[in-house]
Tab-separated table of C-alpha atoms in Angstrom:
chain	number	residue	atom	x	y	z
N	1	MET	CA	0.008	-0.418	0.262
N	2	VAL	CA	1.300	3.162	-0.727
N	3	SER	CA	0.875	6.453	1.546
N	4	GLY	CA	1.218	10.275	0.348
N	5	GLY	CA	-1.212	12.701	-0.651
N	6	SER	CA	-4.627	12.572	-1.080
N	7	ALA	CA	-4.685	12.930	-5.022
N	8	ILE	CA	-6.456	9.732	-7.275
N	9	ARG	CA	-4.472	8.023	-9.622
N	10	GLY	CA	-5.268	9.861	-12.859
N	11	SER	CA	-6.233	12.992	-11.307
N	12	ARG	CA	-4.420	16.453	-11.784
N	13	VAL	CA	-3.533	17.874	-8.088
N	14	GLY	CA	-4.930	21.639	-8.201
N	15	SER	CA	-7.259	21.747	-10.437
N	16	GLY	CA	-10.022	23.658	-9.594
N	17	PRO	CA	-13.145	24.176	-11.029
N	18	MET	CA	-10.920	26.411	-13.832
N	19	GLY	CA	-9.992	24.882	-17.304
N	20	GLU	CA	-6.507	24.258	-18.265
N	21	GLN	CA	-6.981	27.139	-20.701
N	22	ASP	CA	-7.660	29.127	-18.000
N	23	ARG	CA	-4.381	28.534	-16.331
N	24	GLY	CA	-0.537	27.416	-16.479
N	25	ILE	CA	0.555	27.390	-19.958
N	26	HIS	CA	-2.386	26.780	-21.999
N	27	ALA	CA	-3.573	30.319	-20.360
N	28	GLU	CA	-4.215	32.934	-22.677
N	29	ARG	CA	-1.245	35.830	-22.729
N	30	ILE	CA	-0.206	39.145	-23.679
N	31	ALA	CA	4.172	40.146	-24.166
N	32	VAL	CA	4.280	43.784	-22.158
N	33	SER	CA	7.903	44.991	-23.347
N	34	TYR	CA	10.206	47.144	-20.860
N	35	TRP	CA	13.038	49.186	-21.612
N	36	ASP	CA	15.659	50.718	-19.343
N	37	ALA	CA	18.408	53.279	-19.788
N	38	LEU	CA	20.863	51.045	-21.351
N	39	GLY	CA	18.227	50.573	-23.905
N	40	ASN	CA	17.849	46.344	-22.652
N	41	GLU	CA	14.720	45.501	-23.305
N	42	THR	CA	13.104	43.335	-21.003
N	43	ILE	CA	9.322	40.854	-21.730
N	44	ARG	CA	6.596	40.388	-19.346
N	45	TYR	CA	3.796	37.875	-19.659
N	46	PHE	CA	0.595	38.553	-18.489
N	47	ALA	CA	-3.064	36.830	-18.280
N	48	ALA	CA	-4.815	38.271	-21.350
N	49	ASN	CA	-8.406	39.103	-19.135
N	50	LEU	CA	-6.003	41.789	-16.748
N	51	PRO	CA	-7.462	44.920	-16.992
N	52	ASP	CA	-4.935	47.698	-18.130
N	53	GLU	CA	-3.705	49.566	-15.159
N	54	GLU	CA	-3.196	46.521	-13.394
N	55	ILE	CA	-0.326	46.468	-15.600
N	56	PRO	CA	2.889	47.397	-14.223
N	57	GLU	CA	4.112	51.173	-15.924
N	58	VAL	CA	7.374	50.468	-13.974
N	59	ILE	CA	9.117	47.214	-13.306
N	60	ASP	CA	12.859	46.495	-11.847
N	61	SER	CA	15.449	45.235	-15.233
N	62	PRO	CA	16.794	42.112	-14.551
N	63	SER	CA	20.048	42.858	-16.809
N	64	SER	CA	21.142	45.901	-15.168
N	65	GLY	CA	18.861	46.079	-11.867
N	66	LEU	CA	17.753	49.560	-12.970
N	67	PRO	CA	14.195	50.750	-13.541
N	68	ALA	CA	12.777	49.734	-16.584
N	69	GLY	CA	9.676	51.753	-18.493
N	70	ARG	CA	6.850	50.877	-21.308
N	71	ASP	CA	7.806	53.586	-23.432
N	72	LYS	CA	10.507	52.516	-25.664
N	73	ASN	CA	11.740	55.840	-25.879
N	74	ASN	CA	11.753	57.734	-23.048
N	75	PRO	CA	12.421	54.610	-20.734
N	76	PRO	CA	13.563	55.671	-16.929
N	77	ALA	CA	16.952	57.908	-15.986
N	78	LEU	CA	20.107	56.223	-15.070
N	79	ALA	CA	20.336	56.821	-10.845
N	80	LYS	CA	22.577	59.531	-10.457
N	81	ASN	CA	25.340	58.927	-7.692
N	82	GLU	CA	26.455	60.921	-5.270
N	83	PRO	CA	30.179	60.706	-4.933
N	84	TYR	CA	31.209	59.214	-1.117
N	85	LYS	CA	32.355	62.357	1.061
N	86	THR	CA	34.819	61.498	3.699
N	87	HIS	CA	34.337	62.949	7.310
N	88	LEU	CA	37.291	65.795	6.365
N	89	ALA	CA	35.501	67.096	3.274
N	90	TYR	CA	31.455	67.426	5.791
N	91	VAL	CA	34.299	69.100	8.703
N	92	LYS	CA	35.219	71.425	5.866
N	93	GLU	CA	32.124	72.753	4.153
N	94	ARG	CA	31.206	73.745	8.150
N	95	ARG	CA	30.279	77.404	8.239
N	96	THR	CA	32.302	79.052	11.034
N	97	GLU	CA	31.406	80.742	14.129
N	98	GLU	CA	30.663	84.190	12.689
N	99	GLU	CA	28.540	83.354	9.797
N	100	ALA	CA	26.649	81.183	12.372
N	101	ALA	CA	25.910	83.517	14.431
N	102	GLN	CA	24.655	85.995	11.548
N	103	ILE	CA	22.453	83.320	10.254
N	104	LEU	CA	21.326	82.915	13.795
N	105	ASP	CA	20.602	87.113	13.921
N	106	GLU	CA	18.960	86.999	10.630
N	107	ALA	CA	16.413	83.772	11.585
N	108	LEU	CA	15.181	85.541	14.827
N	109	GLN	CA	14.942	89.135	13.029
N	110	LYS	CA	12.551	87.246	11.002
N	111	LEU	CA	10.445	85.880	13.701
N	112	ARG	CA	10.485	89.027	15.415
N	113	GLU	CA	9.560	90.823	12.453
N	114	ARG	CA	6.887	88.143	11.953
N	115	ARG	CA	5.610	87.911	15.070
N	116	GLY	CA	5.337	92.142	15.274
N	117	THR	CA	3.069	91.849	12.413
N	118	ALA	CA	0.920	89.038	13.595
N	119	LYS	CA	0.271	91.052	16.663
N	120	ALA	CA	-0.357	94.548	14.783
N	121	SER	CA	-2.859	92.907	12.791
N	122	SER	CA	-5.043	91.115	15.616
């Protein structure tokens, strides 16, 4: 006696009320092409009865890892990579104490002006 799954000999495991034509390799499909910024084409297949709004406009391209869009003439742009900055570069960008004090004074002056106009209008 063979023990195992509950499938009856000759039956298809996983087959439900739908026919073969509605799922698996026999289902009607449409091919949608996607292009990334490098010109790589990726073809994805979707069910033919799927509404157009449910088909994604952008996917990740397996060829390059970049985003790929459905419009061949206007694919998503390449990502901009920022150059790595060392800690020293950030330190050099810091403001001096005089500049920091001047910025703080300007901000406080603007706040006082806004407060003065708010009190005068009420």
